[in-house]
GROMACS .gro file of C-alpha atoms in nm:
model
  403
    1UNK     CA    1  -2.830   8.941 -12.208
    2UNK     CA    2  -2.775   8.836 -11.845
    3UNK     CA    3  -3.129   8.695 -11.830
    4UNK     CA    4  -3.079   8.492 -12.148
    5UNK     CA    5  -2.752   8.353 -12.015
    6UNK     CA    6  -2.923   8.251 -11.691
    7UNK     CA    7  -3.199   8.083 -11.889
    8UNK     CA    8  -2.940   7.898 -12.098
    9UNK     CA    9  -2.767   7.774 -11.784
   10UNK     CA   10  -3.093   7.643 -11.642
   11UNK     CA   11  -3.148   7.431 -11.954
   12UNK     CA   12  -2.842   7.224 -11.878
   13UNK     CA   13  -2.926   6.908 -11.688
   14UNK     CA   14  -2.761   6.751 -11.387
   15UNK     CA   15  -2.556   6.520 -11.606
   16UNK     CA   16  -2.391   6.820 -11.770
   17UNK     CA   17  -2.284   6.970 -11.438
   18UNK     CA   18  -2.162   6.636 -11.309
   19UNK     CA   19  -1.957   6.586 -11.625
   20UNK     CA   20  -1.818   6.940 -11.600
   21UNK     CA   21  -1.714   6.878 -11.242
   22UNK     CA   22  -1.541   6.553 -11.335
   23UNK     CA   23  -1.353   6.731 -11.614
   24UNK     CA   24  -1.256   7.011 -11.374
   25UNK     CA   25  -1.114   6.762 -11.124
   26UNK     CA   26  -0.918   6.594 -11.403
   27UNK     CA   27  -0.787   6.931 -11.526
   28UNK     CA   28  -0.680   7.052 -11.180
   29UNK     CA   29  -0.317   6.932 -11.194
   30UNK     CA   30  -0.261   7.109 -11.527
   31UNK     CA   31  -0.395   7.428 -11.365
   32UNK     CA   32  -0.143   7.393 -11.079
   33UNK     CA   33  -0.406   7.275 -10.829
   34UNK     CA   34  -0.329   6.971 -10.612
   35UNK     CA   35  -0.679   6.909 -10.483
   36UNK     CA   36  -1.018   7.047 -10.575
   37UNK     CA   37  -1.367   7.000 -10.435
   38UNK     CA   38  -1.711   7.156 -10.437
   39UNK     CA   39  -1.917   7.282 -10.145
   40UNK     CA   40  -2.276   7.396 -10.129
   41UNK     CA   41  -2.325   7.773 -10.084
   42UNK     CA   42  -2.559   7.730  -9.788
   43UNK     CA   43  -2.490   7.945  -9.482
   44UNK     CA   44  -2.233   7.803  -9.238
   45UNK     CA   45  -2.471   7.798  -8.941
   46UNK     CA   46  -2.258   7.593  -8.700
   47UNK     CA   47  -1.951   7.799  -8.787
   48UNK     CA   48  -2.132   8.121  -8.700
   49UNK     CA   49  -2.225   7.981  -8.360
   50UNK     CA   50  -1.859   7.893  -8.296
   51UNK     CA   51  -1.742   8.235  -8.415
   52UNK     CA   52  -1.985   8.414  -8.185
   53UNK     CA   53  -1.851   8.215  -7.890
   54UNK     CA   54  -1.496   8.271  -8.012
   55UNK     CA   55  -1.553   8.646  -8.006
   56UNK     CA   56  -1.715   8.638  -7.663
   57UNK     CA   57  -1.406   8.463  -7.526
   58UNK     CA   58  -1.171   8.718  -7.681
   59UNK     CA   59  -0.997   8.461  -7.902
   60UNK     CA   60  -1.001   8.660  -8.229
   61UNK     CA   61  -0.679   8.794  -8.382
   62UNK     CA   62  -0.831   9.111  -8.523
   63UNK     CA   63  -0.710   9.023  -8.872
   64UNK     CA   64  -1.043   8.857  -8.960
   65UNK     CA   65  -1.345   9.002  -9.139
   66UNK     CA   66  -1.539   9.160  -8.850
   67UNK     CA   67  -1.887   9.094  -8.994
   68UNK     CA   68  -1.975   8.740  -8.884
   69UNK     CA   69  -2.269   8.726  -9.127
   70UNK     CA   70  -2.036   8.791  -9.421
   71UNK     CA   71  -1.796   8.527  -9.291
   72UNK     CA   72  -2.067   8.265  -9.286
   73UNK     CA   73  -2.321   8.351  -9.558
   74UNK     CA   74  -2.192   8.336  -9.919
   75UNK     CA   75  -2.511   8.501 -10.046
   76UNK     CA   76  -2.403   8.826  -9.879
   77UNK     CA   77  -2.086   8.827 -10.090
   78UNK     CA   78  -2.209   8.701 -10.428
   79UNK     CA   79  -2.537   8.732 -10.613
   80UNK     CA   80  -2.723   8.400 -10.633
   81UNK     CA   81  -2.440   8.158 -10.546
   82UNK     CA   82  -2.495   7.800 -10.666
   83UNK     CA   83  -2.172   7.635 -10.548
   84UNK     CA   84  -1.828   7.707 -10.400
   85UNK     CA   85  -1.518   7.553 -10.554
   86UNK     CA   86  -1.240   7.489 -10.299
   87UNK     CA   87  -0.878   7.437 -10.400
   88UNK     CA   88  -0.562   7.326 -10.221
   89UNK     CA   89  -0.200   7.372 -10.330
   90UNK     CA   90   0.069   7.179 -10.142
   91UNK     CA   91   0.390   7.344 -10.025
   92UNK     CA   92   0.732   7.221  -9.901
   93UNK     CA   93   0.785   7.125  -9.538
   94UNK     CA   94   1.159   7.063  -9.537
   95UNK     CA   95   1.467   7.272  -9.620
   96UNK     CA   96   1.732   7.097  -9.826
   97UNK     CA   97   2.081   7.166  -9.689
   98UNK     CA   98   1.959   7.426  -9.437
   99UNK     CA   99   2.217   7.684  -9.325
  100UNK     CA  100   2.353   7.625  -8.975
  101UNK     CA  101   2.295   7.858  -8.682
  102UNK     CA  102   2.614   7.895  -8.476
  103UNK     CA  103   2.772   8.131  -8.222
  104UNK     CA  104   2.823   8.474  -8.376
  105UNK     CA  105   2.602   8.380  -8.672
  106UNK     CA  106   2.264   8.301  -8.523
  107UNK     CA  107   1.970   8.242  -8.753
  108UNK     CA  108   1.595   8.285  -8.736
  109UNK     CA  109   1.326   8.088  -8.914
  110UNK     CA  110   1.017   8.172  -9.117
  111UNK     CA  111   0.720   7.939  -9.100
  112UNK     CA  112   0.693   7.704  -9.396
  113UNK     CA  113   0.390   7.887  -9.532
  114UNK     CA  114   0.617   8.187  -9.599
  115UNK     CA  115   0.912   8.004  -9.755
  116UNK     CA  116   0.834   8.051 -10.123
  117UNK     CA  117   0.649   8.313 -10.324
  118UNK     CA  118   0.358   8.478 -10.143
  119UNK     CA  119   0.081   8.218 -10.151
  120UNK     CA  120  -0.186   8.485 -10.199
  121UNK     CA  121  -0.040   8.560 -10.542
  122UNK     CA  122   0.023   8.195 -10.622
  123UNK     CA  123  -0.331   8.080 -10.544
  124UNK     CA  124  -0.495   8.380 -10.706
  125UNK     CA  125  -0.315   8.288 -11.029
  126UNK     CA  126  -0.446   7.931 -10.992
  127UNK     CA  127  -0.799   8.059 -10.937
  128UNK     CA  128  -0.772   8.288 -11.240
  129UNK     CA  129  -0.671   7.987 -11.451
  130UNK     CA  130  -0.965   7.792 -11.313
  131UNK     CA  131  -1.206   8.080 -11.388
  132UNK     CA  132  -1.078   8.097 -11.748
  133UNK     CA  133  -1.112   7.719 -11.782
  134UNK     CA  134  -1.473   7.735 -11.664
  135UNK     CA  135  -1.558   8.033 -11.887
  136UNK     CA  136  -1.437   7.842 -12.194
  137UNK     CA  137  -1.697   7.575 -12.121
  138UNK     CA  138  -1.973   7.787 -11.969
  139UNK     CA  139  -1.957   8.142 -12.109
  140UNK     CA  140  -2.207   8.276 -11.857
  141UNK     CA  141  -1.998   8.153 -11.564
  142UNK     CA  142  -1.939   8.406 -11.287
  143UNK     CA  143  -1.716   8.371 -10.986
  144UNK     CA  144  -1.571   8.548 -10.683
  145UNK     CA  145  -1.234   8.418 -10.570
  146UNK     CA  146  -1.061   8.469 -10.237
  147UNK     CA  147  -0.748   8.349 -10.063
  148UNK     CA  148  -0.701   8.394  -9.688
  149UNK     CA  149  -0.794   8.764  -9.680
  150UNK     CA  150  -1.147   8.711  -9.810
  151UNK     CA  151  -1.454   8.716  -9.589
  152UNK     CA  152  -1.526   8.342  -9.596
  153UNK     CA  153  -1.341   8.093  -9.379
  154UNK     CA  154  -1.108   7.903  -9.614
  155UNK     CA  155  -1.100   7.612  -9.370
  156UNK     CA  156  -1.478   7.587  -9.337
  157UNK     CA  157  -1.522   7.585  -9.715
  158UNK     CA  158  -1.243   7.329  -9.763
  159UNK     CA  159  -1.391   7.103  -9.497
  160UNK     CA  160  -1.739   7.115  -9.653
  161UNK     CA  161  -1.590   7.053 -10.000
  162UNK     CA  162  -1.411   6.737  -9.889
  163UNK     CA  163  -1.058   6.879  -9.927
  164UNK     CA  164  -0.975   6.752  -9.580
  165UNK     CA  165  -1.093   6.737  -9.222
  166UNK     CA  166  -1.060   7.008  -8.960
  167UNK     CA  167  -0.778   6.899  -8.731
  168UNK     CA  168  -0.742   6.963  -8.361
  169UNK     CA  169  -0.478   7.221  -8.451
  170UNK     CA  170  -0.751   7.424  -8.628
  171UNK     CA  171  -0.598   7.347  -8.969
  172UNK     CA  172  -0.731   7.145  -9.261
  173UNK     CA  173  -0.560   6.807  -9.287
  174UNK     CA  174  -0.554   6.628  -9.620
  175UNK     CA  175  -0.477   6.261  -9.663
  176UNK     CA  176  -0.229   6.343  -9.942
  177UNK     CA  177  -0.035   6.642  -9.804
  178UNK     CA  178  -0.134   6.670  -9.441
  179UNK     CA  179  -0.179   7.033  -9.338
  180UNK     CA  180   0.104   7.155  -9.563
  181UNK     CA  181  -0.146   7.309  -9.806
  182UNK     CA  182  -0.263   7.656  -9.902
  183UNK     CA  183  -0.638   7.700  -9.940
  184UNK     CA  184  -0.854   7.916 -10.164
  185UNK     CA  185  -1.208   7.920 -10.296
  186UNK     CA  186  -1.436   8.055 -10.567
  187UNK     CA  187  -1.805   8.126 -10.516
  188UNK     CA  188  -1.983   8.059 -10.849
  189UNK     CA  189  -2.320   8.073 -11.020
  190UNK     CA  190  -2.265   7.719 -11.150
  191UNK     CA  191  -2.474   7.443 -10.985
  192UNK     CA  192  -2.188   7.195 -10.952
  193UNK     CA  193  -2.277   6.890 -10.740
  194UNK     CA  194  -2.120   6.912 -10.392
  195UNK     CA  195  -1.868   6.672 -10.247
  196UNK     CA  196  -1.897   6.485  -9.919
  197UNK     CA  197  -1.697   6.625  -9.625
  198UNK     CA  198  -1.393   6.417  -9.530
  199UNK     CA  199  -1.409   6.198  -9.220
  200UNK     CA  200  -1.209   6.298  -8.914
  201UNK     CA  201  -0.862   6.148  -8.912
  202UNK     CA  202  -0.729   6.279  -8.581
  203UNK     CA  203  -0.897   6.022  -8.358
  204UNK     CA  204  -0.778   6.045  -7.998
  205UNK     CA  205  -0.448   6.214  -8.089
  206UNK     CA  206  -0.378   6.541  -7.903
  207UNK     CA  207  -0.010   6.589  -7.990
  208UNK     CA  208  -0.070   6.934  -8.141
  209UNK     CA  209  -0.257   7.058  -7.834
  210UNK     CA  210   0.005   6.914  -7.600
  211UNK     CA  211   0.297   7.067  -7.795
  212UNK     CA  212   0.161   7.422  -7.839
  213UNK     CA  213   0.429   7.644  -7.678
  214UNK     CA  214   0.183   7.895  -7.532
  215UNK     CA  215  -0.128   7.685  -7.475
  216UNK     CA  216  -0.304   7.872  -7.755
  217UNK     CA  217  -0.483   7.553  -7.862
  218UNK     CA  218  -0.738   7.566  -7.583
  219UNK     CA  219  -0.931   7.265  -7.713
  220UNK     CA  220  -0.976   7.047  -8.021
  221UNK     CA  221  -1.008   7.288  -8.313
  222UNK     CA  222  -1.024   7.587  -8.081
  223UNK     CA  223  -0.749   7.848  -8.103
  224UNK     CA  224  -0.695   8.153  -7.885
  225UNK     CA  225  -0.524   8.371  -8.145
  226UNK     CA  226  -0.411   8.620  -7.882
  227UNK     CA  227  -0.175   8.356  -7.740
  228UNK     CA  228  -0.072   8.200  -8.072
  229UNK     CA  229   0.295   8.254  -8.161
  230UNK     CA  230   0.205   8.281  -8.528
  231UNK     CA  231  -0.019   8.577  -8.444
  232UNK     CA  232   0.228   8.732  -8.200
  233UNK     CA  233   0.506   8.733  -8.459
  234UNK     CA  234   0.281   8.936  -8.691
  235UNK     CA  235   0.187   9.204  -8.438
  236UNK     CA  236   0.371   9.536  -8.445
  237UNK     CA  237   0.381   9.631  -8.079
  238UNK     CA  238   0.578   9.520  -7.775
  239UNK     CA  239   0.538   9.153  -7.689
  240UNK     CA  240   0.500   9.047  -7.325
  241UNK     CA  241   0.824   8.923  -7.171
  242UNK     CA  242   0.690   8.573  -7.102
  243UNK     CA  243   0.576   8.537  -7.462
  244UNK     CA  244   0.911   8.651  -7.602
  245UNK     CA  245   1.085   8.362  -7.430
  246UNK     CA  246   0.844   8.123  -7.605
  247UNK     CA  247   0.886   8.278  -7.950
  248UNK     CA  248   1.243   8.149  -7.961
  249UNK     CA  249   1.404   8.236  -8.295
  250UNK     CA  250   1.080   8.243  -8.496
  251UNK     CA  251   1.070   8.546  -8.724
  252UNK     CA  252   0.728   8.482  -8.874
  253UNK     CA  253   0.470   8.223  -8.789
  254UNK     CA  254   0.495   7.898  -8.596
  255UNK     CA  255   0.485   7.539  -8.724
  256UNK     CA  256   0.499   7.347  -8.396
  257UNK     CA  257   0.145   7.207  -8.415
  258UNK     CA  258   0.214   7.091  -8.770
  259UNK     CA  259   0.558   6.946  -8.707
  260UNK     CA  260   0.434   6.717  -8.430
  261UNK     CA  261   0.127   6.601  -8.626
  262UNK     CA  262   0.156   6.231  -8.723
  263UNK     CA  263  -0.049   6.293  -9.039
  264UNK     CA  264   0.219   6.534  -9.162
  265UNK     CA  265   0.507   6.294  -9.110
  266UNK     CA  266   0.709   6.236  -9.427
  267UNK     CA  267   0.504   6.473  -9.643
  268UNK     CA  268   0.710   6.726  -9.841
  269UNK     CA  269   0.570   6.873 -10.163
  270UNK     CA  270   0.834   7.012 -10.399
  271UNK     CA  271   0.658   7.015 -10.736
  272UNK     CA  272   0.569   7.386 -10.754
  273UNK     CA  273   0.892   7.575 -10.842
  274UNK     CA  274   0.768   7.913 -10.717
  275UNK     CA  275   0.706   7.765 -10.372
  276UNK     CA  276   1.055   7.620 -10.328
  277UNK     CA  277   1.240   7.806 -10.051
  278UNK     CA  278   1.558   8.008 -10.067
  279UNK     CA  279   1.737   7.884  -9.751
  280UNK     CA  280   1.887   8.228  -9.685
  281UNK     CA  281   1.537   8.380  -9.683
  282UNK     CA  282   1.369   8.095  -9.495
  283UNK     CA  283   1.643   8.082  -9.230
  284UNK     CA  284   1.825   8.417  -9.237
  285UNK     CA  285   2.105   8.549  -9.020
  286UNK     CA  286   1.955   8.757  -8.741
  287UNK     CA  287   2.206   9.036  -8.682
  288UNK     CA  288   2.202   9.174  -9.040
  289UNK     CA  289   1.823   9.204  -9.016
  290UNK     CA  290   1.858   9.475  -8.752
  291UNK     CA  291   1.998   9.726  -9.001
  292UNK     CA  292   1.784   9.646  -9.306
  293UNK     CA  293   1.628   9.953  -9.468
  294UNK     CA  294   1.286   9.941  -9.631
  295UNK     CA  295   1.428   9.896  -9.981
  296UNK     CA  296   1.659   9.613  -9.874
  297UNK     CA  297   1.376   9.449  -9.683
  298UNK     CA  298   1.145   9.455  -9.986
  299UNK     CA  299   1.419   9.325 -10.215
  300UNK     CA  300   1.491   9.033  -9.985
  301UNK     CA  301   1.153   8.946  -9.836
  302UNK     CA  302   0.904   9.125 -10.061
  303UNK     CA  303   0.805   8.811 -10.252
  304UNK     CA  304   0.726   8.625  -9.928
  305UNK     CA  305   0.397   8.639  -9.740
  306UNK     CA  306   0.607   8.726  -9.434
  307UNK     CA  307   0.648   9.079  -9.570
  308UNK     CA  308   0.284   9.180  -9.544
  309UNK     CA  309   0.328   9.353  -9.207
  310UNK     CA  310   0.647   9.533  -9.305
  311UNK     CA  311   0.995   9.510  -9.160
  312UNK     CA  312   0.927   9.621  -8.801
  313UNK     CA  313   0.781   9.288  -8.678
  314UNK     CA  314   1.061   9.092  -8.845
  315UNK     CA  315   1.328   9.315  -8.691
  316UNK     CA  316   1.162   9.300  -8.349
  317UNK     CA  317   1.147   8.921  -8.375
  318UNK     CA  318   1.515   8.914  -8.475
  319UNK     CA  319   1.594   9.092  -8.147
  320UNK     CA  320   1.383   8.837  -7.961
  321UNK     CA  321   1.570   8.553  -8.130
  322UNK     CA  322   1.909   8.702  -8.044
  323UNK     CA  323   1.799   8.746  -7.684
  324UNK     CA  324   1.686   8.385  -7.662
  325UNK     CA  325   2.016   8.262  -7.809
  326UNK     CA  326   2.204   8.461  -7.537
  327UNK     CA  327   2.498   8.508  -7.769
  328UNK     CA  328   2.728   8.786  -7.643
  329UNK     CA  329   2.855   8.845  -7.996
  330UNK     CA  330   2.521   9.010  -8.071
  331UNK     CA  331   2.537   9.261  -7.784
  332UNK     CA  332   2.698   9.551  -7.978
  333UNK     CA  333   2.432   9.535  -8.252
  334UNK     CA  334   2.147   9.505  -8.002
  335UNK     CA  335   2.286   9.790  -7.792
  336UNK     CA  336   2.301  10.006  -8.104
  337UNK     CA  337   1.929   9.945  -8.160
  338UNK     CA  338   1.859  10.041  -7.800
  339UNK     CA  339   2.053  10.366  -7.832
  340UNK     CA  340   1.968  10.473  -8.186
  341UNK     CA  341   1.653  10.317  -8.331
  342UNK     CA  342   1.366  10.567  -8.353
  343UNK     CA  343   1.102  10.297  -8.297
  344UNK     CA  344   1.027  10.254  -7.927
  345UNK     CA  345   0.896   9.899  -7.983
  346UNK     CA  346   1.237   9.790  -8.108
  347UNK     CA  347   1.424   9.974  -7.833
  348UNK     CA  348   1.210   9.808  -7.566
  349UNK     CA  349   1.265   9.467  -7.724
  350UNK     CA  350   1.638   9.535  -7.747
  351UNK     CA  351   1.639   9.610  -7.374
  352UNK     CA  352   1.472   9.276  -7.305
  353UNK     CA  353   1.725   9.096  -7.528
  354UNK     CA  354   2.022   9.257  -7.350
  355UNK     CA  355   1.870   9.151  -7.020
  356UNK     CA  356   1.862   8.793  -7.144
  357UNK     CA  357   2.224   8.801  -7.258
  358UNK     CA  358   2.388   9.007  -6.985
  359UNK     CA  359   2.752   9.107  -6.953
  360UNK     CA  360   2.917   9.442  -6.884
  361UNK     CA  361   2.841   9.598  -7.222
  362UNK     CA  362   2.477   9.494  -7.202
  363UNK     CA  363   2.440   9.631  -6.849
  364UNK     CA  364   2.600   9.961  -6.945
  365UNK     CA  365   2.361  10.005  -7.239
  366UNK     CA  366   2.064   9.921  -7.019
  367UNK     CA  367   2.165  10.170  -6.750
  368UNK     CA  368   2.207  10.440  -7.011
  369UNK     CA  369   1.860  10.366  -7.153
  370UNK     CA  370   1.701  10.360  -6.808
  371UNK     CA  371   1.840  10.707  -6.743
  372UNK     CA  372   1.809  10.879  -7.081
  373UNK     CA  373   1.542  10.719  -7.302
  374UNK     CA  374   1.239  10.944  -7.346
  375UNK     CA  375   0.986  10.665  -7.383
  376UNK     CA  376   0.835  10.525  -7.065
  377UNK     CA  377   0.796  10.173  -7.202
  378UNK     CA  378   1.162  10.158  -7.301
  379UNK     CA  379   1.269  10.285  -6.959
  380UNK     CA  380   1.048  10.025  -6.793
  381UNK     CA  381   1.186   9.747  -7.016
  382UNK     CA  382   1.544   9.851  -6.934
  383UNK     CA  383   1.458   9.856  -6.564
  384UNK     CA  384   1.311   9.506  -6.575
  385UNK     CA  385   1.615   9.380  -6.763
  386UNK     CA  386   1.852   9.525  -6.504
  387UNK     CA  387   1.650   9.370  -6.221
  388UNK     CA  388   1.663   9.033  -6.399
  389UNK     CA  389   2.039   9.059  -6.443
  390UNK     CA  390   2.084   9.137  -6.073
  391UNK     CA  391   1.915   8.814  -5.965
  392UNK     CA  392   2.162   8.581  -5.787
  393UNK     CA  393   2.064   8.282  -5.999
  394UNK     CA  394   2.141   8.477  -6.320
  395UNK     CA  395   2.485   8.584  -6.200
  396UNK     CA  396   2.565   8.229  -6.087
  397UNK     CA  397   2.454   8.093  -6.424
  398UNK     CA  398   2.673   8.342  -6.610
  399UNK     CA  399   2.981   8.250  -6.408
  400UNK     CA  400   2.914   7.884  -6.477
  401UNK     CA  401   2.881   7.956  -6.853
  402UNK     CA  402   3.213   8.141  -6.855
  403UNK     CA  403   3.411   7.856  -6.697
   0.00000   0.00000   0.00000
């Protein structure tokens, strides 16, 4: 039966596939897809060369598919691929009536990609609709869909399919929605005619590179993930002191390179209800996060892509945010984490935060931890915090703040 279906597909001429592609593009909005394009399934030779160099330099995050051949050769993932369909779904970039962060009620922020329902689920539903649409017209159609966690590079496929150009911030930029888009793709056995890649629209602009808080954008389109705040907020361990100061109040992800991008200016998609943000989830109060149990965390953040690493990174980042705000009202809650939390990563981060804030209560908690905590990293963090608090410039600054 499979052979007869393949033979039937081969009988269709180029005009049929061109017409099918045109109908697919026209049907995309009704399927919940904002932009759709087609790429050839040829190996991504240049991409592989860049990825090899990327690995040699130690720029990988560790979240990627480790097999570079699978990341760059669709034929290793799907039997006899004939085309790859790329899709883009736009998401909001602005909060309406955002809650205010103020003394005693400091707030963190999730990156815009995590504001609404988890985009993996959203785009997989879109791709399922697309697969059903294709199967109605071509019964022998086969496809393999992936969103973000698949082996292929979403950005490389989107660029080849004409969805947008690869920006200097390493993101795909579309003329319609800027980089505020989620990407997904479907490898198929359908010989759909490919689109032409979009022309570069960045020109001489380097605002994203210049604005990167940690210098993670080491060149146009080249990202050192190990220094990227978005990556750091998703790790589960202890973050280096100098990086914590740069994380600010970010709980998940970082949008700096997108916010400064001129192409993104004024673009705010709000036509997909499931992607509209709940302000109290997108910009939550920090102190209550410190005591969230697993059930509460899942109830509140479980529908967001920010939940994929669990509550520990979010709670650690909440401590970082409180430390960077230097709000003394948070000291009792942070000190409680330092004394009672069973996770050494959070205790060490709490020590750093208390060292940023200072004051008698903070110093007392740090001295207690330095003397009694059983984990060497926590003891070391408490020691560094106490040394920082003893610096003359810190004490002078605190007196000035209290006047």
